[in-house]
Coordinates of C-alpha atoms in Angstrom, one line a residue:
X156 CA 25.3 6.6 24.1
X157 CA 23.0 4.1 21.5
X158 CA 21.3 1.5 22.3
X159 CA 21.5 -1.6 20.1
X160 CA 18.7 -4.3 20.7
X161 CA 18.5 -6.3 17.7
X162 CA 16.1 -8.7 17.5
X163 CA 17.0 -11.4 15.1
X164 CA 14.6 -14.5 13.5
X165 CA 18.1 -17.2 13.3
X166 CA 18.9 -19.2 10.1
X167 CA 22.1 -20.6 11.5
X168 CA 24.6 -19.8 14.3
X169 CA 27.0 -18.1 12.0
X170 CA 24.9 -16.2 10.0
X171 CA 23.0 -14.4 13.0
X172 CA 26.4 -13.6 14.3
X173 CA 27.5 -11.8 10.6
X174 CA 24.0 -10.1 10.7
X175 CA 24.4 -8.8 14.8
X176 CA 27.7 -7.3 14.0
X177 CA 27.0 -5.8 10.5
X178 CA 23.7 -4.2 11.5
X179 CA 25.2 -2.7 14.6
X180 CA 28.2 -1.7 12.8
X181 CA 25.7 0.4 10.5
X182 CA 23.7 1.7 13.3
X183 CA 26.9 2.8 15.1
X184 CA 28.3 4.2 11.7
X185 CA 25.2 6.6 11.3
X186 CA 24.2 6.8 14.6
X187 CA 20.9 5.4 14.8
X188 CA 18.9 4.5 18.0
X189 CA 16.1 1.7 18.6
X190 CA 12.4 2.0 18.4
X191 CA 9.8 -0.4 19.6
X192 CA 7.3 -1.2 17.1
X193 CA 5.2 -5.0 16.1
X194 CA 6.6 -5.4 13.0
X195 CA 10.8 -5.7 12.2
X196 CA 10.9 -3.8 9.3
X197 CA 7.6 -2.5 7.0
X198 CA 7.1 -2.0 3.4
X199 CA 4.4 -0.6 1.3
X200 CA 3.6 -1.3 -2.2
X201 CA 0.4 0.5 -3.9
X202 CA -1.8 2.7 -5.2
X203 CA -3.4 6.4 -4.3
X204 CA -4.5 4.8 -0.6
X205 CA -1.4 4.7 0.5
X206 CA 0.7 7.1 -1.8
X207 CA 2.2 9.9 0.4
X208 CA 4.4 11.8 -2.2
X209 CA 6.1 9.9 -4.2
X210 CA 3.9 10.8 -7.4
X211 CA 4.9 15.0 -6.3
X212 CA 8.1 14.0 -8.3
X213 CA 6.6 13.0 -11.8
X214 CA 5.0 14.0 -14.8
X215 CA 1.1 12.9 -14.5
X216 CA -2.3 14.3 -13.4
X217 CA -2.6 11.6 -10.8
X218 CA -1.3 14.2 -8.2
X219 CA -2.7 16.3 -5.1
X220 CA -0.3 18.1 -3.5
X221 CA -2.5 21.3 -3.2
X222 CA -5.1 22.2 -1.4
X223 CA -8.3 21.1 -0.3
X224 CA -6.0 17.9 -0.2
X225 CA -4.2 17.8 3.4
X226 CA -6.6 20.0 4.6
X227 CA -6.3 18.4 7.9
X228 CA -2.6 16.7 7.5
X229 CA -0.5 18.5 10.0
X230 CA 2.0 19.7 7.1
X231 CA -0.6 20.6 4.8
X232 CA -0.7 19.6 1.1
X233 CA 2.1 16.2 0.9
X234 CA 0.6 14.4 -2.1
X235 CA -1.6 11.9 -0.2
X236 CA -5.1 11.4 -1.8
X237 CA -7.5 12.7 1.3
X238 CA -7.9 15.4 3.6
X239 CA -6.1 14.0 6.5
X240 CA -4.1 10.6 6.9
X241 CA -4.2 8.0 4.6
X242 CA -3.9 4.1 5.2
X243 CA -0.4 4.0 5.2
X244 CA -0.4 6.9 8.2
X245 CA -3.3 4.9 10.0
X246 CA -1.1 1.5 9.7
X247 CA 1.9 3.3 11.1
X248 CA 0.0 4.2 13.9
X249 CA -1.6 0.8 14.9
X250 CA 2.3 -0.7 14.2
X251 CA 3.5 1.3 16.4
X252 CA 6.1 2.9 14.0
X253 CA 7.8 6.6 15.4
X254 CA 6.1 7.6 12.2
X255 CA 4.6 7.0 9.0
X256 CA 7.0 5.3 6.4
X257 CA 8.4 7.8 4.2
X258 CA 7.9 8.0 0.3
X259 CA 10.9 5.9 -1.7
X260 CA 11.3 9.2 -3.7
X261 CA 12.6 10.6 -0.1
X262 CA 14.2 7.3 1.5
X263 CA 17.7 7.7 3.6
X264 CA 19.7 4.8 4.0
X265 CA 17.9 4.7 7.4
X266 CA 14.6 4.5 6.2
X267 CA 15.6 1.7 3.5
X268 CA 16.4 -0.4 6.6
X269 CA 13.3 0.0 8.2
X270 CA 11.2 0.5 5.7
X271 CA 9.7 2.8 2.9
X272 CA 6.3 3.5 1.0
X273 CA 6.8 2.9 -2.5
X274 CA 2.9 3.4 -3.3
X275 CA 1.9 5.0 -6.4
X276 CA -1.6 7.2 -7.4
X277 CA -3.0 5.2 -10.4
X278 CA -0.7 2.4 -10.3
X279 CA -2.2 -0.9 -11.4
X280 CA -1.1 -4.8 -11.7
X281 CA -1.1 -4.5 -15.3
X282 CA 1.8 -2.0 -16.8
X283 CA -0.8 -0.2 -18.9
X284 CA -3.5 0.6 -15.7
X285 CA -3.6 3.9 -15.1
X286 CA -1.4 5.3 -17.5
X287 CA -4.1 7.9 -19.1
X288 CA -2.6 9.9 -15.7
X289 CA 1.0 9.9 -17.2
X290 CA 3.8 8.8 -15.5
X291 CA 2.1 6.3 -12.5
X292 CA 4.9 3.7 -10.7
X293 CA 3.3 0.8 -11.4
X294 CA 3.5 -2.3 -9.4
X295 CA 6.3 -3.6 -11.6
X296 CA 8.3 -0.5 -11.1
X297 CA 8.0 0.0 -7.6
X298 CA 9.7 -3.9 -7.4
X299 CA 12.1 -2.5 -9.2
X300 CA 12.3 0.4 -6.6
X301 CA 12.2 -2.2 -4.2
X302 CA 15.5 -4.2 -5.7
X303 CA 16.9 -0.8 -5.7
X304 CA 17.0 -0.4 -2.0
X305 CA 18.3 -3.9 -1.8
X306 CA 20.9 -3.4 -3.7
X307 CA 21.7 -0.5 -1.5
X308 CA 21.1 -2.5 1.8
X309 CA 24.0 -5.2 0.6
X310 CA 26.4 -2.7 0.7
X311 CA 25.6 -1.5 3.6
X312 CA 25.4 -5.0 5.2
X313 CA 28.2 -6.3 3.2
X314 CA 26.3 -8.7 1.1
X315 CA 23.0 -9.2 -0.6
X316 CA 22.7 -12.9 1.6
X317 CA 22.4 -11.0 4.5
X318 CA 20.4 -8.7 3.4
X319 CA 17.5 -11.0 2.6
X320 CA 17.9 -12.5 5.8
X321 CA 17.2 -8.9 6.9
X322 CA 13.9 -8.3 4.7
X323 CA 12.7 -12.0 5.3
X324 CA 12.0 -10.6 8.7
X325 CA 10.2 -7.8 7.5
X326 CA 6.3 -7.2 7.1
X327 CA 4.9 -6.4 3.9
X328 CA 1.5 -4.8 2.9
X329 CA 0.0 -4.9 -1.1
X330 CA -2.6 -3.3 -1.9
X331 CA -3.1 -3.0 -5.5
X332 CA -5.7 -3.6 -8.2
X333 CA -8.0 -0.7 -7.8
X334 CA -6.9 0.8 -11.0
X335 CA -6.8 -2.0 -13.3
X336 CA -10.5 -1.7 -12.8
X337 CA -11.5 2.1 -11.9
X338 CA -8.4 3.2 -14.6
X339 CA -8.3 0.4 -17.4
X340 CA -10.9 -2.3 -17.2
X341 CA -14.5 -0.5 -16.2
X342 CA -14.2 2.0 -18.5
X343 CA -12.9 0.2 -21.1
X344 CA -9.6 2.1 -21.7
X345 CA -7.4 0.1 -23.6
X346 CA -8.4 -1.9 -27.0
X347 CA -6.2 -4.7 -25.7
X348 CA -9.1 -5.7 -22.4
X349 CA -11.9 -4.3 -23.8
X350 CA -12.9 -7.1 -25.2
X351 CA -12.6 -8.9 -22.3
X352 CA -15.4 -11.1 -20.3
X353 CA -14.9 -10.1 -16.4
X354 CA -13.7 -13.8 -15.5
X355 CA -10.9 -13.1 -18.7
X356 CA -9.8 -9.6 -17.3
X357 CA -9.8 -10.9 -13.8
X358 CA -7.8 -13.9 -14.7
X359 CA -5.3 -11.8 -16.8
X360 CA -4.9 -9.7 -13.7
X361 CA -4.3 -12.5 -11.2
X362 CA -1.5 -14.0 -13.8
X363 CA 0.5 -11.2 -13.9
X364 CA -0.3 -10.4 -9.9
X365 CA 1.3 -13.5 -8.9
X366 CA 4.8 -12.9 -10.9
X367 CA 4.8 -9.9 -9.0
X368 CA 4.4 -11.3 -5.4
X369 CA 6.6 -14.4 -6.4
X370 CA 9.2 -12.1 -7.6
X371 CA 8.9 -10.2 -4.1
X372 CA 9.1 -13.3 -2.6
X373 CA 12.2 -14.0 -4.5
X374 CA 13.9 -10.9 -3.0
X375 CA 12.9 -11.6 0.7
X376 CA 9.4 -11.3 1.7
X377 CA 8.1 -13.7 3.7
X378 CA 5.7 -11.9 5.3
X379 CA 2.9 -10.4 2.9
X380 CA -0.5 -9.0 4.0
X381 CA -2.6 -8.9 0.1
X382 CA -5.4 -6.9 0.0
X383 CA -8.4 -7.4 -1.7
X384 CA -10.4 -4.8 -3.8
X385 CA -13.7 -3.4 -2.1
X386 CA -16.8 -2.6 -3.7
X387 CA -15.9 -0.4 -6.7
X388 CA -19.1 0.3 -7.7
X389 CA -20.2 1.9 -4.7
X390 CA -17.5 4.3 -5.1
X391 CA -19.0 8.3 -6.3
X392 CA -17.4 7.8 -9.6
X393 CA -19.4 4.8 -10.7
X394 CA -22.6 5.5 -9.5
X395 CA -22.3 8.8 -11.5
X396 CA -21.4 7.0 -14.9
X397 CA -23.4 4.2 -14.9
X398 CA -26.6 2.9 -13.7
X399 CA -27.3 1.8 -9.7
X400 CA -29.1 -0.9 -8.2
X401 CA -32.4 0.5 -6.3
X402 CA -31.9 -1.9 -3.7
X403 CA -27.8 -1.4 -2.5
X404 CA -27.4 2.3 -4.8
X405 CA -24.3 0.6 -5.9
X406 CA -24.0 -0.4 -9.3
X407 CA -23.6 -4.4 -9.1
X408 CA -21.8 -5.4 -12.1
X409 CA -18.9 -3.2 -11.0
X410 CA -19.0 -5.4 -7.6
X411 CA -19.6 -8.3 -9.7
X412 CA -16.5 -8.5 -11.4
X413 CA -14.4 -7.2 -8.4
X414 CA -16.1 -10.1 -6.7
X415 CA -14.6 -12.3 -9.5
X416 CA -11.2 -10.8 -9.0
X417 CA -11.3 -11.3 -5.3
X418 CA -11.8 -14.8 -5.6
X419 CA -9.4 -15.4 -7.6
X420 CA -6.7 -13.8 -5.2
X421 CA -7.7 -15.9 -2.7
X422 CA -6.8 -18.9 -4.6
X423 CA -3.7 -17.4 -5.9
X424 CA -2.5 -16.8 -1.7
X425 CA -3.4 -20.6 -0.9
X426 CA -1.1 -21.4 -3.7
X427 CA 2.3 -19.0 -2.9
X428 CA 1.9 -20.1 0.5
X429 CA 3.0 -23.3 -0.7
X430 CA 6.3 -21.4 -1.0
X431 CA 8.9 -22.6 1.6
X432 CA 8.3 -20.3 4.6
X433 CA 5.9 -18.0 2.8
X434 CA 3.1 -16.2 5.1
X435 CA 1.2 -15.0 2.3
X436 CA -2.0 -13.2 3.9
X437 CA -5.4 -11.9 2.1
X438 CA -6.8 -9.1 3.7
X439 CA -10.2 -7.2 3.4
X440 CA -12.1 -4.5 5.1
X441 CA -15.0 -5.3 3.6
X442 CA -17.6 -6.8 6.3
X443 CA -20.9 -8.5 6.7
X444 CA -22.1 -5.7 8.7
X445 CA -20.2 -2.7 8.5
X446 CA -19.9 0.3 11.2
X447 CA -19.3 3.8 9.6
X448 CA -19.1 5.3 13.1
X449 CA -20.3 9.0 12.7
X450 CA -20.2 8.6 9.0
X451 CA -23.8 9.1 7.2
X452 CA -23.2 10.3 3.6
X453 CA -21.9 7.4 1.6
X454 CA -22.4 8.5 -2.1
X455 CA -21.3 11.4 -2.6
X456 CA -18.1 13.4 -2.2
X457 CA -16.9 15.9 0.5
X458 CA -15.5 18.4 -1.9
X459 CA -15.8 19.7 -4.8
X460 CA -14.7 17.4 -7.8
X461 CA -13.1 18.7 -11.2
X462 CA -14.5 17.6 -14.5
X463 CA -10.5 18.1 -16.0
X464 CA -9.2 16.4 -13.7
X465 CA -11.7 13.6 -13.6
X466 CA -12.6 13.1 -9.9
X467 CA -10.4 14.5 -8.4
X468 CA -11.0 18.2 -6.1
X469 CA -10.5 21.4 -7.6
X470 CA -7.6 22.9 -7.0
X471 CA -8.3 25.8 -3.8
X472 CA -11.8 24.8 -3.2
X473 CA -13.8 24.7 0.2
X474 CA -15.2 21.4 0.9
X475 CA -17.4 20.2 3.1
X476 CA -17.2 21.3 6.9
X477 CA -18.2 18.1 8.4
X478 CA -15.6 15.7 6.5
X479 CA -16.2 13.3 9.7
X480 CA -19.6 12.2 8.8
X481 CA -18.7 11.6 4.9
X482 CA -17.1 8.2 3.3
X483 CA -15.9 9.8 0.1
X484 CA -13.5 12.4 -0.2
X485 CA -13.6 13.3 -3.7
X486 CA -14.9 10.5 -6.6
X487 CA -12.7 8.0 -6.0
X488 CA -11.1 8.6 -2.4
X489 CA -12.6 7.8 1.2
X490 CA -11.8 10.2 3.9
X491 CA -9.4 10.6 7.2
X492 CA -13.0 9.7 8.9
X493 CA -13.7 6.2 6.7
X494 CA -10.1 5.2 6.2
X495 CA -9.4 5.1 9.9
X496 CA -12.5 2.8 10.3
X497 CA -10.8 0.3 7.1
X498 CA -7.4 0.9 8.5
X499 CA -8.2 -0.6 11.6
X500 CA -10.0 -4.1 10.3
X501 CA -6.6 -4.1 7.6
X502 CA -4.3 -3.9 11.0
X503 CA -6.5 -6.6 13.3
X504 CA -6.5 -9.0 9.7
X505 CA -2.8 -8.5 9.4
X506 CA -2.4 -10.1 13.4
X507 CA -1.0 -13.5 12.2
X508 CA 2.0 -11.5 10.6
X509 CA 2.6 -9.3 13.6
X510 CA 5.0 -10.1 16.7
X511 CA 3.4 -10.9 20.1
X512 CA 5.5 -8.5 21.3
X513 CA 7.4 -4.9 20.2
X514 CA 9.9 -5.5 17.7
X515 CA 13.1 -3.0 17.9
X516 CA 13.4 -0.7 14.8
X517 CA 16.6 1.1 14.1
X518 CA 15.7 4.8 14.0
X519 CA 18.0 8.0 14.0
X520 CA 18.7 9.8 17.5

């Protein structure tokens, strides 16, 4: 015996009635079973704070699936970039979801109708952040992940109409910029921005930022929680190479030009909003007055970083034994410990995109 609640946002009569059937007609197919959750449906488009595997599968250094990594992940070693859960895992939670959203490298049909992580370690805006790693998905590729799945979601539904209706219900999250600083821009990478005054690289960034969330728009998503970049130079990996202010310990014109970016996002999410229907969203976890909780080393990392891999742990290493009272994980990663703290601001920011009350989710029984 299935249940089939559907919960449908209505474009017209007919159209609800096509979606009803066809979606019920797949769930019946494949013998799926509803979930409550807050959100419809839920993708994920980033970088190494939300990648949960999908970069196990390619060719690039930009990977963790060993151990200390997962040290205190239920299953051990999956390719996320911390010890324990990662933002995506922490979202999940506060959605609601049965569990985290899997990596598009291991999507079922199911999953594509729910929702998938397409995030990325090392992905930037800009094709050529981050790809001193090797292979990275970048933001432009994981679209194209994404038009993969809907592509496979209109045959399932019968047509690719309906299957926009389907995602223009859904909720997305983008977080994504982190490298085109820490991986291209700050360290001056690439002839092609080094030359570049902060206010030029951040503006180069933002143009090519918004074809990508207009071309997400463009295949559904109505929905879109943005988030902004934090302070980068407070991260252990800048304060290491370059010099730190006495007063914050951070090193300022790292912030500075994040700060620059930032703004200019903002701007950029007034304007797509302009969009028929768009709920374009900018998020931050960065606060006024922020609570660490038990957390009291901030600049440093928990384990024990690898000069060949830059910043990242070495491989079979024993890090620190009280991860909960450290931000950083290795040089560029916070912790379980500090990413449930910034997980939980991201959720209570993303409220206006949420339902009042649990939405059904199609799972499998």
């Amino acid at each position: 015996m299935f249940r089939h609640t559907i919960i449908i946002m209505p474009h017209s009569r007919m159209s609800n009635v096509c979606y009803f059937l066809l979606l019920n007609l797949v769930i019946f197919q494949f013998g799926g079973v509803v979930s409550a959750s807050q959100v419809h449906c839920f993708f994920i488009f980033g970088d190494s704070l939300v990648d949960n595997g999908n970069n196990n599968y390619l060719d690039t250094t930009a990977k963790v699936n060993y151990l200390p990594y997962g040290i205190d992940f239920p299953a051990g070693p999956t390719g996320r970039f911390t010890n324990g859960r990662n933002t995506a895992d922490f979202l999940a939670e506060l959605l609601e979801l049965d569990k985290p959203l899997p990596p598009y490298a291991d999507a079922t049909d199911w999953d594509k109708l729910n929702g998938v992580n397409y995030g990325s370690g090392g992905a930037g805006i800009l094709d050529e952040s981050g790809k001193q790693f090797g292979d990275v998905l970048t933001l432009s590729e994981q679209l194209s992940n994404h038009e993969a799945v809907i592509t496979r979601l209109s045959e399932l539904l019968g047509s690719r109409k309906l299957t926009l209706q389907h995602l223009s219900n859904c909720t997305y999250y983008v977080a994504m910029g982190n490298n085109d600083y820490l991986g291209n821009y700050l360290p001056k990478y690439y002839a092609s921005t080094s030359n570049y005054t902060p206010k030029q690289f951040a503006s180069l960034a933002i143009a090519q930022y918004s074809k990508h969330l207009l071309r997400l728009y463009m295949n559904g998503g109505r929905k879109v929680a943005v988030n902004g970049l934090g302070k980068l130079g407070c991260i252990p990996q800048q304060i290491a190479m370059y010099p730190v202010s006495a007063s914050t310990g951070c090193v300022e014109t790292s912030n500075a030009a994040v700060d620059i970016f930032n703004e200019k996002l903002k701007t950029l999410i007034k304007t797509l909003n302009l969009l028929p229907d768009a709920r374009f969203l900018y998020i931050s976890e960065i606060t006024d007055n922020p609570s660490y909780g038990n957390i009291t080393v901030v600049e440093k990392p928990c384990c024990e970083v690898s000069a060949e891999v830059m910043g990242h742990c070495v491989e079979g290493s024993t890090p620190c034994s009280n991860r909960d009272e450290f931000y950083f994980w290795d040089s560029f990663h916070p912790t379980e410990a500090a990413l449930s703290l910034s997980s939980k601001i991201i959720y209570d920011t993303m409220a206006p995109l949420l339902q009042t009350a649990p939405t059904p989710l199609i799972s499998v029984s």
